Amino acid sequence: MPIIDNLSKVGKFLEEEASNVAQKTGTLYEISKLNISISQEEKKIEDICIKIGHKIYKDYKEKKINDKNLIDKCEEIEKIEKIIESLKKKILKLKDKKQCKKCGAEMERRAAFCPECGKEQ
C-alpha cells in the first residue's frame, strides 16, 4: 500500500502544480494585456504632444509666440530644417534632378514644366 499512497501523493502534487501553472499563466496573460493597454494610452499621449508641438511651431512661424524657451526650441528646429533642405539639394544634384519652385515636386533637370503642377520652370 505504501506505493499506492506515494503515487496518490505524487498525483495530488502534480494536480496542484498544474493548477498553479495555469493560474500563473492566466496572470501573466492579464499582465501582458494590461501592459499593451498602457502602451496604447502612452502612444495617444505622445501623439497629442506631437500635435501640440506642431501647433506651437506653426504659431512661432506666424510670430504668435513670446515665450523665450519656446522660441529657442523653434529656432533649433529652423536650423535643422535648413540642414535637411541642404541635404535634399545634394541628393537632387546627385540624381541630376531639380525641384519645382511652386509645388516642390522632383523632376528632370532639363524639364521645362513641372509634371505635377504644370508650372513653367
Short mmCIF file of C-alpha atoms in Angstrom, two decimals:
data_model
loop_
_atom_site.label_atom_id
_atom_site.label_comp_id
_atom_site.label_asym_id
_atom_site.label_seq_id
_atom_site.Cartn_x
_atom_site.Cartn_y
_atom_site.Cartn_z
CA MET A 1 0.00 0.00 0.00
CA PRO A 2 2.84 2.49 0.55
CA ILE A 3 3.45 2.62 -3.22
CA ILE A 4 -0.22 3.44 -3.84
CA ASP A 5 -0.08 6.14 -1.11
CA ASN A 6 3.06 7.61 -2.66
CA LEU A 7 1.51 7.56 -6.14
CA SER A 8 -1.58 9.24 -4.73
CA LYS A 9 0.58 11.94 -3.14
CA VAL A 10 2.51 12.44 -6.37
CA GLY A 11 -0.77 12.68 -8.27
CA LYS A 12 -2.14 15.31 -5.89
CA PHE A 13 1.15 17.24 -6.07
CA LEU A 14 1.09 17.21 -9.89
CA GLU A 15 -2.56 18.28 -9.90
CA GLU A 16 -1.83 21.23 -7.57
CA GLU A 17 1.22 22.29 -9.57
CA ALA A 18 -0.73 22.11 -12.84
CA SER A 19 -3.37 24.33 -11.25
CA ASN A 20 -0.66 26.77 -10.08
CA VAL A 21 0.89 26.87 -13.55
CA ALA A 22 -2.50 27.54 -15.13
CA GLN A 23 -3.17 30.33 -12.64
CA LYS A 24 0.25 31.91 -13.20
CA THR A 25 -0.20 31.66 -16.97
CA GLY A 26 -3.54 33.42 -16.69
CA THR A 27 -1.99 36.12 -14.52
CA LEU A 28 0.88 36.64 -16.97
CA TYR A 29 -1.62 36.89 -19.82
CA GLU A 30 -3.63 39.53 -17.96
CA ILE A 31 -0.46 41.48 -17.12
CA SER A 32 0.55 41.40 -20.79
CA LYS A 33 -2.86 42.68 -21.87
CA LEU A 34 -2.67 45.50 -19.31
CA ASN A 35 0.86 46.43 -20.42
CA ILE A 36 -0.35 46.59 -24.03
CA SER A 37 -3.19 48.87 -22.94
CA ILE A 38 -0.74 51.09 -21.07
CA SER A 39 1.48 51.31 -24.17
CA GLN A 40 -1.51 52.24 -26.33
CA GLU A 41 -2.53 55.01 -23.93
CA GLU A 42 1.06 56.31 -23.74
CA LYS A 43 1.14 56.38 -27.56
CA LYS A 44 -2.01 58.53 -27.52
CA ILE A 45 -0.30 60.97 -25.15
CA GLU A 46 2.78 61.06 -27.38
CA ASP A 47 0.61 61.77 -30.44
CA ILE A 48 -1.12 64.64 -28.63
CA CYS A 49 2.24 66.07 -27.54
CA ILE A 50 3.45 65.94 -31.13
CA LYS A 51 0.32 67.80 -32.27
CA ILE A 52 0.89 70.42 -29.56
CA GLY A 53 4.46 70.81 -30.74
CA HIS A 54 3.38 71.27 -34.35
CA LYS A 55 0.82 73.88 -33.25
CA ILE A 56 3.46 75.77 -31.24
CA TYR A 57 5.87 75.70 -34.18
CA LYS A 58 3.14 76.95 -36.54
CA ASP A 59 2.37 79.77 -34.08
CA TYR A 60 6.11 80.57 -33.93
CA LYS A 61 6.23 80.83 -37.73
CA GLU A 62 3.27 83.22 -37.55
CA LYS A 63 5.06 85.28 -34.86
CA LYS A 64 2.46 84.39 -32.21
CA ILE A 65 4.91 83.01 -29.61
CA ASN A 66 6.51 85.15 -26.90
CA ASP A 67 7.96 82.51 -24.58
CA LYS A 68 11.78 82.64 -24.83
CA ASN A 69 12.20 78.90 -24.19
CA LEU A 70 9.74 78.02 -26.94
CA ILE A 71 11.36 80.49 -29.32
CA ASP A 72 14.78 78.94 -28.66
CA LYS A 73 13.45 75.45 -29.42
CA CYS A 74 11.69 76.67 -32.57
CA GLU A 75 14.93 78.31 -33.74
CA GLU A 76 16.67 74.95 -33.23
CA ILE A 77 14.03 73.38 -35.47
CA GLU A 78 14.65 76.04 -38.13
CA LYS A 79 18.38 75.27 -38.10
CA ILE A 80 17.66 71.56 -38.52
CA GLU A 81 15.22 72.31 -41.36
CA LYS A 82 17.97 74.24 -43.16
CA ILE A 83 20.33 71.27 -42.80
CA ILE A 84 17.63 68.93 -44.15
CA GLU A 85 16.99 71.25 -47.11
CA SER A 86 20.71 71.35 -47.90
CA LEU A 87 20.92 67.55 -47.78
CA LYS A 88 17.88 67.23 -50.06
CA LYS A 89 19.51 69.59 -52.58
CA LYS A 90 22.64 67.46 -52.57
CA ILE A 91 20.54 64.37 -53.27
CA LEU A 92 18.78 66.12 -56.17
CA LYS A 93 22.14 67.15 -57.60
CA LEU A 94 23.46 63.60 -57.35
CA LYS A 95 20.33 62.32 -59.10
CA ASP A 96 20.64 65.07 -61.75
CA LYS A 97 17.14 66.30 -60.84
CA LYS A 98 15.60 69.57 -59.71
CA GLN A 99 12.68 70.63 -57.57
CA CYS A 100 9.65 72.59 -58.76
CA LYS A 101 9.66 76.09 -57.33
CA LYS A 102 5.88 76.03 -56.94
CA CYS A 103 4.92 72.58 -55.62
CA GLY A 104 8.30 71.07 -54.70
CA ALA A 105 7.94 68.00 -56.92
CA GLU A 106 11.10 66.28 -58.08
CA MET A 107 11.67 66.41 -61.85
CA GLU A 108 14.28 66.04 -64.55
CA ARG A 109 16.79 68.90 -64.54
CA ARG A 110 16.00 69.76 -68.19
CA ALA A 111 12.20 69.73 -67.75
CA ALA A 112 10.52 72.92 -68.96
CA PHE A 113 7.32 72.30 -66.98
CA CYS A 114 6.55 70.55 -63.70
CA PRO A 115 4.94 67.15 -64.30
CA GLU A 116 2.88 67.58 -61.12
CA CYS A 117 1.53 71.15 -61.18
CA GLY A 118 2.37 72.27 -64.73
CA LYS A 119 4.31 75.36 -63.59
CA GLU A 120 6.80 76.58 -66.17
CA GLN A 121 10.36 76.18 -64.97
#
